Every structure is written in structure tokens, then in C-alpha cells.
XYZ file of C-alpha atoms in Angstrom:
622
model
C 190.751 204.269 69.631
C 187.153 203.421 69.872
C 186.526 205.017 66.508
C 189.367 203.109 64.847
C 187.792 199.954 66.424
C 184.409 200.702 65.068
C 185.859 201.373 61.519
C 187.773 198.145 61.569
C 184.653 196.246 62.687
C 182.632 197.910 60.039
C 185.088 197.063 57.394
C 185.363 193.386 58.415
C 181.577 193.091 58.410
C 181.461 194.707 55.031
C 184.159 192.337 53.512
C 182.314 189.385 55.081
C 178.966 190.535 53.742
C 180.523 191.052 50.239
C 182.098 187.573 50.328
C 178.833 186.021 51.434
C 176.972 187.707 48.711
C 179.714 186.553 46.124
C 179.552 182.985 47.247
C 175.675 183.020 47.265
C 175.826 184.440 43.789
C 178.359 181.828 42.597
C 176.410 178.964 44.135
C 173.295 180.249 42.493
C 175.040 180.604 39.081
C 176.498 177.059 39.554
C 172.983 175.645 40.434
C 171.598 177.493 37.298
C 174.335 176.309 35.098
C 173.680 172.664 36.283
C 169.967 172.892 35.607
C 170.606 174.459 32.230
C 173.457 172.257 31.193
C 172.304 170.118 28.116
C 173.045 166.479 27.768
C 173.849 165.124 24.353
C 170.179 164.122 24.177
C 169.377 167.785 24.171
C 167.649 167.633 27.668
C 168.682 169.565 30.586
C 169.766 168.017 33.811
C 166.519 169.330 35.365
C 164.392 167.535 32.862
C 166.598 164.380 33.154
C 165.954 164.354 36.902
C 162.069 164.610 36.330
C 162.362 161.562 33.977
C 164.255 159.641 36.576
C 161.753 160.298 39.194
C 159.044 159.103 36.943
C 160.976 156.052 35.958
C 161.644 155.305 39.733
C 158.097 155.598 40.723
C 156.542 153.944 37.884
C 156.802 150.355 39.461
C 159.014 150.735 42.576
C 159.012 146.941 43.489
C 159.878 145.453 40.079
C 163.605 146.235 40.102
C 166.358 145.424 42.438
C 168.905 148.217 42.225
C 170.458 150.555 39.783
C 173.502 152.680 40.430
C 174.553 155.179 37.810
C 176.797 158.226 37.208
C 176.698 160.998 34.491
C 179.901 163.056 33.990
C 181.245 165.807 31.578
C 184.949 165.839 31.493
C 186.290 165.861 35.050
C 182.940 167.047 36.392
C 180.379 164.665 37.920
C 176.997 165.850 37.000
C 174.719 163.249 38.720
C 175.095 160.033 40.657
C 172.103 158.026 41.944
C 171.891 154.908 43.982
C 168.481 153.271 43.707
C 166.938 150.192 45.316
C 168.645 147.429 47.267
C 171.730 145.203 46.482
C 170.481 142.804 49.043
C 166.667 143.002 49.574
C 166.358 140.480 52.459
C 168.976 142.167 54.509
C 167.866 145.597 53.394
C 171.206 146.730 52.190
C 170.525 149.774 50.038
C 172.666 150.597 46.899
C 175.245 153.066 47.912
C 178.713 154.604 47.061
C 180.183 151.513 48.773
C 178.216 148.955 46.735
C 180.175 146.612 44.501
C 178.916 145.149 41.332
C 180.482 142.818 38.867
C 181.479 144.613 35.736
C 181.301 141.629 33.313
C 182.817 142.300 29.827
C 183.712 145.891 30.665
C 186.858 143.966 31.968
C 187.852 143.547 28.373
C 188.626 147.191 27.839
C 191.499 146.779 30.327
C 192.994 144.348 27.806
C 192.682 146.730 24.866
C 194.106 149.705 26.872
C 197.012 147.557 27.894
C 197.673 146.390 24.403
C 197.795 150.099 23.192
C 200.038 151.022 26.107
C 202.506 148.165 25.133
C 202.174 149.104 21.468
C 203.238 152.692 22.152
C 206.287 151.360 24.021
C 207.267 149.384 20.925
C 206.822 146.109 22.735
C 203.687 144.794 20.955
C 202.870 144.727 17.213
C 199.012 144.712 16.845
C 199.417 143.282 13.460
C 201.822 140.399 14.254
C 200.923 136.770 14.639
C 200.167 136.404 18.495
C 201.566 132.863 18.321
C 205.033 134.665 18.227
C 204.493 135.931 21.704
C 202.631 132.793 23.044
C 204.447 129.601 24.219
C 204.930 126.949 21.514
C 202.066 124.671 20.932
C 199.407 126.899 22.740
C 196.696 126.317 20.384
C 195.480 122.633 19.523
C 192.414 123.285 17.428
C 193.220 125.801 14.761
C 191.694 125.114 11.408
C 193.691 127.578 9.572
C 197.408 128.479 9.241
C 196.668 132.208 8.739
C 198.081 134.700 11.312
C 195.892 135.641 14.292
C 196.786 139.087 15.410
C 196.004 141.299 18.321
C 193.805 143.388 15.987
C 191.711 140.220 15.173
C 191.204 139.771 18.944
C 190.228 143.321 19.338
C 187.661 143.116 16.437
C 186.392 139.563 17.670
C 187.247 138.180 14.215
C 189.633 135.557 14.888
C 187.526 132.832 13.715
C 186.556 130.944 16.980
C 183.110 129.769 17.711
C 181.647 129.783 21.308
C 183.336 127.363 23.632
C 181.507 124.224 24.494
C 183.049 124.161 28.080
C 181.809 126.095 31.075
C 183.189 129.611 31.497
C 182.558 129.644 35.131
C 183.541 127.527 38.172
C 181.999 127.512 41.634
C 184.965 126.210 43.789
C 188.085 128.514 44.189
C 190.496 125.613 44.502
C 189.587 124.454 41.021
C 190.847 127.470 39.254
C 194.002 126.848 37.433
C 196.604 129.354 35.896
C 195.320 131.470 32.990
C 197.381 129.531 30.514
C 195.814 126.306 31.629
C 192.341 127.611 31.786
C 192.601 128.914 28.127
C 194.103 125.751 26.861
C 191.143 123.779 28.485
C 188.653 126.209 27.026
C 189.777 126.467 23.508
C 187.030 126.239 21.013
C 186.916 125.223 17.266
C 188.193 127.813 14.834
C 185.526 127.781 12.227
C 186.275 130.812 10.201
C 189.526 132.280 8.687
C 190.707 135.112 10.799
C 189.447 138.457 9.586
C 186.374 137.035 7.788
C 183.538 136.738 10.305
C 182.837 138.943 13.428
C 181.746 136.689 16.455
C 182.154 138.117 19.919
C 184.480 135.871 21.820
C 185.189 135.719 25.442
C 187.868 133.155 24.567
C 189.627 135.439 22.334
C 189.734 138.219 24.796
C 191.090 135.815 27.373
C 193.786 134.886 24.993
C 194.665 138.597 24.467
C 194.821 138.970 28.105
C 197.514 136.229 28.164
C 199.505 137.839 25.418
C 199.638 140.974 27.626
C 201.087 138.859 30.340
C 203.652 137.160 28.100
C 204.729 140.499 26.426
C 204.848 142.486 29.860
C 206.658 139.621 31.664
C 204.309 140.131 34.644
C 200.988 138.602 35.842
C 198.053 140.152 33.777
C 196.226 141.134 37.060
C 199.444 142.658 38.249
C 199.894 144.614 35.107
C 196.614 146.103 35.061
C 196.810 147.173 38.595
C 200.122 148.875 37.951
C 199.302 150.512 34.799
C 195.595 151.427 34.895
C 194.121 151.113 38.626
C 196.927 152.777 40.454
C 197.544 155.750 37.936
C 193.698 156.539 38.036
C 193.318 155.868 41.892
C 190.905 153.035 41.410
C 191.224 151.766 44.943
C 188.012 149.775 45.026
C 188.219 147.398 41.928
C 189.186 143.705 41.762
C 190.269 141.870 38.762
C 191.366 138.420 39.767
C 188.945 135.486 39.297
C 188.255 135.219 43.100
C 188.565 138.935 43.613
C 191.228 138.229 46.361
C 193.295 141.011 45.102
C 191.129 143.527 46.834
C 189.708 142.802 50.247
C 187.101 145.568 50.272
C 185.584 144.154 47.004
C 185.630 140.704 48.042
C 183.882 141.517 51.216
C 181.270 143.682 49.579
C 180.542 141.183 46.953
C 179.777 138.624 49.673
C 176.783 140.787 50.529
C 175.545 141.228 46.944
C 172.511 139.332 45.737
C 171.049 138.861 42.250
C 167.502 139.187 41.223
C 165.398 138.815 38.206
C 161.919 140.255 37.471
C 159.270 137.832 36.178
C 155.664 138.929 35.798
C 156.224 142.147 37.892
C 157.739 140.152 40.745
C 161.462 139.938 41.727
C 162.922 136.298 41.991
C 166.031 135.831 44.221
C 168.799 134.375 42.386
C 171.118 134.128 45.463
C 174.630 135.407 46.176
C 177.496 135.716 43.626
C 179.102 132.337 43.999
C 180.655 131.849 40.524
C 184.241 132.541 39.409
C 185.598 133.382 35.819
C 188.898 131.559 35.458
C 189.660 133.331 32.000
C 189.463 136.496 34.086
C 190.659 139.074 31.616
C 187.520 138.541 29.678
C 184.955 139.360 32.581
C 185.884 139.133 36.170
C 186.381 142.737 37.123
C 184.067 144.054 40.009
C 184.142 147.381 41.741
C 182.144 150.536 42.906
C 180.438 152.983 40.580
C 182.896 155.768 41.374
C 185.881 153.626 40.293
C 184.158 152.876 36.968
C 183.320 156.402 36.403
C 186.875 157.433 37.078
C 187.890 154.884 34.596
C 185.420 156.205 32.012
C 186.389 159.870 32.606
C 189.991 158.909 31.577
C 188.989 158.409 28.097
C 187.501 161.907 27.505
C 190.507 163.529 29.194
C 192.630 165.369 26.592
C 195.677 164.749 28.766
C 195.217 160.920 28.219
C 196.253 159.717 31.660
C 196.500 156.217 30.691
C 198.922 156.719 27.881
C 202.349 158.361 27.388
C 201.181 160.196 24.422
C 197.657 161.703 23.940
C 197.882 160.520 20.250
C 197.747 156.920 21.444
C 194.342 157.622 23.075
C 193.172 159.214 19.756
C 194.328 156.103 17.794
C 192.436 153.963 20.354
C 189.166 155.272 19.132
C 189.914 155.240 15.431
C 187.800 152.666 13.520
C 189.146 149.252 13.161
C 185.971 147.858 11.550
C 183.159 149.867 9.735
C 179.682 149.168 8.619
C 179.771 147.917 4.882
C 182.044 150.294 2.791
C 180.876 153.462 4.817
C 182.876 155.439 7.381
C 180.484 154.646 10.148
C 182.451 152.813 12.818
C 181.550 149.433 14.321
C 184.495 148.835 16.451
C 187.509 150.806 17.643
C 190.306 148.562 19.047
C 187.820 146.710 21.172
C 185.667 149.360 22.096
C 182.210 149.334 20.446
C 180.489 152.313 18.560
C 176.749 152.840 19.255
C 174.813 155.412 17.445
C 172.357 157.461 19.561
C 171.485 161.180 18.764
C 175.359 161.341 18.926
C 178.121 158.806 18.262
C 179.280 157.033 21.461
C 181.996 154.528 22.404
C 182.164 152.143 25.191
C 181.469 148.536 26.273
C 178.779 146.853 28.208
C 179.008 143.751 30.435
C 176.862 140.889 31.876
C 177.504 138.073 34.374
C 175.220 135.641 36.094
C 174.787 138.250 38.772
C 175.011 141.679 37.180
C 174.669 143.919 34.015
C 176.664 147.051 33.330
C 177.369 149.688 30.801
C 179.947 152.269 30.049
C 179.227 154.837 27.382
C 180.934 158.247 26.444
C 180.573 160.792 23.746
C 184.044 162.021 22.743
C 182.792 165.123 21.325
C 180.874 166.581 24.294
C 183.064 164.504 26.948
C 179.818 163.451 28.339
C 179.673 159.908 29.768
C 177.433 157.512 31.714
C 178.172 154.471 33.662
C 175.490 152.152 35.139
C 175.549 149.045 37.211
C 172.450 146.605 38.210
C 172.306 143.386 40.167
C 169.961 141.742 37.672
C 171.678 139.579 34.987
C 168.740 140.217 32.509
C 168.909 143.850 33.132
C 166.105 146.320 33.999
C 164.356 149.269 32.793
C 167.135 151.714 33.953
C 169.736 149.924 31.907
C 167.609 150.413 28.893
C 166.226 153.878 29.509
C 168.910 155.986 31.105
C 171.226 155.722 28.011
C 168.572 157.029 25.892
C 167.781 159.923 28.317
C 171.391 160.925 28.319
C 172.524 160.415 24.711
C 169.175 160.474 22.817
C 167.771 158.184 20.156
C 169.111 157.924 16.634
C 166.906 159.736 14.222
C 165.670 157.818 11.093
C 166.703 160.744 8.952
C 170.315 161.082 10.261
C 171.690 158.629 7.702
C 168.665 157.873 5.530
C 168.066 160.137 2.520
C 164.593 161.134 1.654
C 164.405 158.714 -1.085
C 165.660 155.644 0.906
C 162.881 152.984 0.293
C 162.103 149.913 2.465
C 163.629 146.700 1.104
C 162.532 143.020 1.587
C 165.285 140.711 3.069
C 164.169 137.154 2.834
C 165.609 134.083 4.430
C 166.897 133.260 7.959
C 170.318 134.197 9.423
C 172.331 132.404 12.018
C 174.065 134.262 14.716
C 177.774 133.956 14.438
C 178.355 134.268 18.057
C 177.166 130.595 18.691
C 178.397 126.968 18.323
C 178.521 125.964 14.759
C 180.567 122.813 15.107
C 180.295 120.017 17.538
C 177.411 118.656 19.788
C 175.954 122.088 20.405
C 175.569 122.978 16.760
C 171.881 122.648 17.081
C 171.871 125.862 19.334
C 172.493 128.105 16.359
C 169.435 126.949 14.650
C 167.075 127.609 17.659
C 168.389 131.311 17.734
C 168.040 132.006 13.960
C 166.857 135.574 12.834
C 164.217 136.701 10.238
C 165.224 140.227 9.610
C 161.792 141.027 7.885
C 160.053 140.111 11.033
C 162.031 142.538 13.312
C 161.001 145.810 11.490
C 161.480 147.913 8.513
C 164.792 147.747 6.568
C 166.087 150.607 4.307
C 169.224 150.357 2.041
C 171.383 153.394 2.631
C 173.994 152.553 -0.004
C 177.679 151.689 0.749
C 176.509 148.333 1.988
C 174.735 149.808 4.945
C 171.104 149.005 6.049
C 168.976 150.984 8.493
C 166.831 148.781 10.683
C 163.732 150.551 12.195
C 161.799 148.537 14.891
C 159.681 149.352 18.004
C 161.498 151.492 20.437
C 162.472 150.700 23.978
C 160.962 153.793 25.660
C 157.982 154.128 23.296
C 156.711 150.994 21.238
C 154.933 153.557 18.919
C 158.331 155.185 18.187
C 160.843 153.339 16.093
C 164.358 152.742 17.391
C 166.906 152.969 14.708
C 169.850 150.427 14.272
C 172.488 150.682 11.688
C 174.010 147.465 10.330
C 176.428 146.355 7.562
C 175.413 144.274 4.546
C 178.118 142.189 3.496
C 178.722 139.589 0.650
C 181.462 137.153 1.532
C 184.172 135.772 -0.826
C 182.081 132.398 -1.163
C 179.019 134.443 -2.114
C 177.150 134.122 1.177
C 175.394 137.080 2.692
C 175.901 138.416 6.307
C 174.447 141.241 8.261
C 177.074 142.908 10.404
C 176.666 144.383 13.858
C 179.461 145.820 16.147
C 180.031 142.465 17.970
C 178.541 139.791 15.706
C 177.509 138.899 12.151
C 174.145 137.244 11.094
C 175.081 134.623 8.566
C 172.380 133.753 6.063
C 171.582 129.930 5.617
C 169.548 129.297 2.506
C 168.585 125.681 3.613
C 167.720 126.751 7.255
C 164.139 125.549 7.236
C 165.093 122.182 5.817
C 167.638 121.673 8.534
C 165.192 122.942 11.318
C 162.684 120.405 9.794
C 165.242 117.561 10.156
C 165.834 118.571 13.876
C 162.063 118.893 14.465
C 161.278 115.577 12.773
C 164.045 113.889 14.963
C 162.527 115.168 18.018
C 158.885 114.256 17.162
C 159.739 110.754 15.945
C 161.388 110.291 19.444
C 158.018 111.554 20.991
C 155.996 109.143 18.512
C 158.125 106.246 19.693
C 156.927 106.661 23.103
C 153.225 106.458 22.112
C 154.133 103.256 19.790
C 155.742 101.672 22.611
C 152.829 102.274 24.914
C 150.378 101.090 22.293
C 152.565 97.845 21.755
C 152.348 97.316 25.648
C 148.667 97.548 25.770
C 148.155 95.396 22.810
C 150.426 92.789 24.276
C 148.587 92.928 27.649
C 145.263 92.387 25.769
C 146.948 89.543 23.820
C 146.259 91.435 20.556
C 149.823 91.896 19.555
C 150.974 89.747 16.633
C 154.609 89.119 16.194
C 155.825 89.122 12.576
C 159.150 89.110 10.912
C 161.268 92.170 11.862
C 158.807 93.391 14.489
C 161.404 92.970 17.074
C 163.943 95.011 15.201
C 161.390 97.868 14.735
C 160.550 97.909 18.400
C 164.257 98.001 19.279
C 164.688 100.842 16.892
C 161.816 102.807 18.608
C 163.738 102.337 21.926
C 166.944 103.543 20.436
C 165.360 106.689 18.875
C 163.809 107.497 22.191
C 167.204 107.201 24.004
C 168.686 109.351 21.359
C 166.132 112.070 21.748
C 166.508 111.814 25.541
C 170.245 112.099 25.234
C 169.693 115.286 23.082
C 167.278 116.831 25.602
C 169.716 116.065 28.392
C 172.409 117.992 26.292
C 170.088 120.934 26.003
C 169.321 120.860 29.712
C 173.103 120.880 30.613
C 173.531 123.672 28.122
C 170.855 125.731 29.879
C 171.986 124.982 33.360
C 175.675 124.773 32.958
C 176.560 128.082 31.809
C 177.071 127.204 28.318
C 178.952 123.978 28.422
C 179.581 120.415 29.685
C 182.622 118.237 30.144
C 182.309 114.663 31.553
C 178.486 114.556 30.696
C 179.233 115.651 27.102
C 181.500 112.674 26.660
C 178.843 110.265 27.817
C 176.177 111.818 25.608
C 178.445 111.932 22.611
C 179.335 108.273 22.943
C 175.648 107.266 23.567
C 174.741 109.014 20.274
C 177.410 107.178 18.428
C 175.962 104.022 19.719
C 172.339 105.078 18.946
C 173.411 106.031 15.341
C 175.148 102.785 14.732
C 172.209 100.857 16.174
C 169.716 102.658 14.024
C 171.723 101.546 10.859
C 171.984 98.062 11.828
C 168.329 97.774 12.777
C 167.278 99.366 9.581
C 169.131 96.816 7.612
C 167.877 93.990 9.580
C 164.297 94.866 9.499
C 164.278 95.490 5.740
C 165.986 91.940 5.215
C 162.947 90.454 7.044
C 160.748 91.570 3.943
C 160.685 88.075 2.330
C 157.115 86.755 2.277
C 153.894 88.218 0.851
C 152.336 88.523 4.379
C 155.407 90.665 5.544
C 155.132 92.794 2.259
C 151.558 93.688 3.166
C 152.938 95.445 6.213
C 155.397 97.393 3.944
C 154.301 100.772 5.254
C 155.523 99.827 8.768
C 158.912 98.619 7.531
C 159.356 101.782 5.493
C 158.167 104.021 8.281
C 160.666 102.522 10.522
C 163.522 102.631 8.177
C 162.677 106.325 7.415
C 162.639 107.321 11.139
C 165.839 105.583 11.699
C 167.464 107.530 8.817
C 165.996 110.746 10.109
C 167.483 109.904 13.393
C 170.946 109.130 11.967
C 170.793 112.210 9.659
C 170.110 114.462 12.706
C 172.930 112.929 14.714
C 175.400 113.288 11.838
C 174.264 116.740 10.606
C 174.100 118.360 14.158
C 177.217 116.484 15.219
C 175.618 115.173 18.441
C 178.401 112.667 18.526
C 181.200 115.114 18.402
C 182.506 115.864 21.895
C 185.993 116.574 21.175
C 187.911 119.543 19.630
C 184.849 121.727 20.069
């Protein structure tokens, strides 16, 4: 018996030792595989980790936090939580940290649209007004159909809304329908003609989902996206009250901005997005990674048929006449060393990005609590997916070209009292870098890189000529529209402001001369003095408008009405005072002061011209 016992013991020990050896070998093999696995950039995970260490220790105090995850298929390759989501309370970034996802929220709309499409409930090419309540839109300029495809491609024709996109009080939030009708901007382009990224258009698309599905949009997304994927730590409603965990965690999140190497505390997240389908989602890194992984899963867990997922990532807009995709049913295509799809997001608190390569099934999600981003948001995608080589699309004989003129950004306000904004953000392409014509109406823009200023970053853009003969440069989410008279219009705006400043000095000089009893009253002088005051008031109203724009999250309501009416009065007063002052030119003595009269009249005309052209009076229907 003793011998049998010894033999059994020896056998058990041998089996245990063999198992341990096999587990050790498997663990070593797994570790070796992880280290040798190559990212789409061509770097191994070991090299990537070295880069991240360098990036983190470069200046450890000039960023708040960064949480990111890298995956390949259903395998998570790396997750890192760096910095603090609340520096004052020493709350480190962790798996439980919640960030605002911003415009990544829009991808829920596009997924929902394809789900309803495959069920035969939604036609992507049908006029959405057939799904919406009668009279939903009030400011359309064209009778042409607006389709879900237009909303996905951001080319339904709307400009930026002139009303605030956020609210600070929960009890002021209305229903989705009411909020969208209150936010409706002017439609300035025929649907399908110009790409201009539109939060409003995305919000409308979310409401279409609500109308077609017959259930609240937030409920639809929860049942058809969050629950199937097990996303238990994501909120979507404007107040985030649909997920208690998210709401509690967001209450601890602070936002920061790096200025001159120091972090500025921007405070807690205290704003709400009433048109919530466009950008109100918030959640953990793990939930966002789970969502991104679904798009590289061949089983297509979000759709009944895997072919629907393939359709989702087919190009719906391309650069020029090439086959290089810009947009695929609401997902944007970015050319790194490999072609990627995804969507980024930004709020007044956070920035985010979700990127994946459909070929290698490798993806990246990254979240930061800095609304202007930080070095991780810029560098990590380059480390994972590599940089686009200048030789990938450009042939050896591709020569640099000169592109003259200034281009206005389509995603701006081109009608109404904020029209001037588009002229303050104009782009001169030749000043950005070297441009090469690749043929097929495609240009390659080479400019200083993000990671290395001495190494060019390459961007592909489309070169389009519109039906009316105007030229535009197309990017995935916006177009740059050439304005041949830009400098003259900018001169008008500059002259208007300068004449307002000059009015201040002229009024001060008049006051001093009057105190010294050297001021001589002559015919029309009172009218000219009144005109100086009016021009100054007009410029002050203009500067107030710009201040409200800068501080009011992009729009004004009551203050805009006051400013608009004020500019109407100023314009009318300038016209009347010009006529009255010129009618005073009757005697030779007055004609000797002709320059004063003409200068005053010219200044008044510049003021009126600026008010009219830049539509500073127009506070309705914008």
C-alpha cells in the first residue's frame, strides 16, 4: 500500500509540475506575443509603452488626465489612466472615471438609422419631413428634400445656429422637439451642395429616430445599443439622469486648460445639451471601448445582418472624383499610415476620440478632461496608427501648386448678425503648407507635423468646383469656400471698427477744445458730432455681440434682439445725419470745411455699409 501511495503521490506531483511548466510556457508565450504584436503604425506594444513613458514624463504637470485603451478585435491590448480628473481633491483617473464623450454621441444616431433601415422602417433617401410632424421646420430656404443621408453627410444646408447649444439649469430643458425648433438655424445652401458639420442636423436626425421608432430616443438607444453590448456605465439624456452612476461621477469631474505650462481650473461640469442626440453622452473608458470593438466584430452585434455593418462603412462622400472616402454614413475617415474610421468629440469640459482600422481590427479610444485637448489626444493616435506618408497618394511627378485667395469655413454663420464670424476665421491655404495636385480633384496638403515640426504631416482634401463656378476645398466634416472679395469685405469691417475708435478721440478732442473755449460751432457741426456718437454706439454694440458670442457658447437670445434693434436705429440715424450735415453746405465758409463734411458722410456710409452687409440688424430667422 505504501508503494502504491508513493507512486500516486509521485504521479500527482509530476502532473502538477507539467501543468505548471505548461502554464508558465503559455504565459511567457502570451507575454512575448504581446510585446511583439505590431500596431498599424508598425510599432510593437513594447515600443509603444516606451513612447508613452516618455510622453508622460516629458512635463508631468501640464496636463490634467488622459484615459485611453487600445484593442485588437475582442482583445484589450492596453489601458492607461493618467493624471487626475479632479486635481484639488486628488481624484486620479481610473476605470471608474466618467468623461463627456461629446460628438461621439452622434454615432448612436447613425447606428440607429442603419438598424431601422435594415428593418425596413427608415428610407435613408426619403425626405425626412415625411417622418417629422407637419410644420417642423420654419426657416428652410429650399423646397428640395432633406434626407437622412444628407444629415449623415452634414450637407443638409444649415449654417451654425445663433442660439446657445447648452443650458445651465435642468428645469429649463424642454422636449427634444421644442429644443430643436427653438435652435433652428438658417438654411443657406441647397441640400447636398456644401458640407458643413451640423450639431443641429444631427439633433434632427435623432428626433427622426424617435418618430420612426415610436419611442423616446434615449430609450431606443439604451435598448438597442447599450443593453446588447452591456454598456452599463453610459448616460445619454441631457441631464445624465438616465444613469445614476454616471451622474454621480460627473459631479466629481473637473475641467482644465493648460496655459503657458500651467493648468487653469475651469470648474465642474455644469452645462447641459438639450439637443442631446448630438453630444450629451458620457461614460467610462471601458464602455466606450466596448462600443468601438463592436464595429470590428465580424458578427456585427449591433445589427441583424453583418452586411448592414459593412454598408455602414461604405463611403457616402469622397474626396473629389477619387475613391478616397471622406464620410461613411456619419463616421469620418482619417488617413493615417492606414485608413481609419471613427468620430471625435468635444464639450466645454472634455475631448474624446474613437478610431479603428477595419483591416487589422485595431482600435483606440481616448478621453481627456481638457476641452482644448492635450498632447496625449494628439500623439497617441499617431503612435497607434502611424502618420500618412507623403508618397502614399502622391506620384513622383506631383508638383507643388499655388492656391491663391482666402477661403471661408462652411461650418460658421454666413447669414444673420453673426455673419462677421466667418470673416474672422478665414483660411489662406498657401500659408498652411505645401499643396500638391494629385489629380481626380484631390490635393495633398503637407504642413508641420504634430509630433515633429520638422516632419510634414500630410492631409488629403478634395478640390471642388461648384455649379455656380465657385471653388471649395473639402474635408471630411467641412468645406472651405473661396471668397474672391474677402479682403474688401474684411477692409469694410476693419474700417467700421477703426472709425468707431476714431470717434472716441474726436469726441475727446471736441470736449477739450470746448473746455478751452476754442471750439467753433458751424453749420452741421452738431449733426457730425451726433454721428460720431452714433458710430461709437454701433461699434460698442458690435463688440458686445462678439463678447456674447465668445462667452455664451456660440449664441444669444434676448441680448441679440436688443443689439439688432440698436443697430437698426444706428444705421437709420447715420443715414439721416449724413443728409442733414450735407444740406448744411450752403455758404463759402462752410464749403471751406468740405473735408470735414465728406469725412463725416463717408464714415457714416461705412458704418451703414458694415451694418447692412454683415447683417448686424438681423436677429430673426438665423
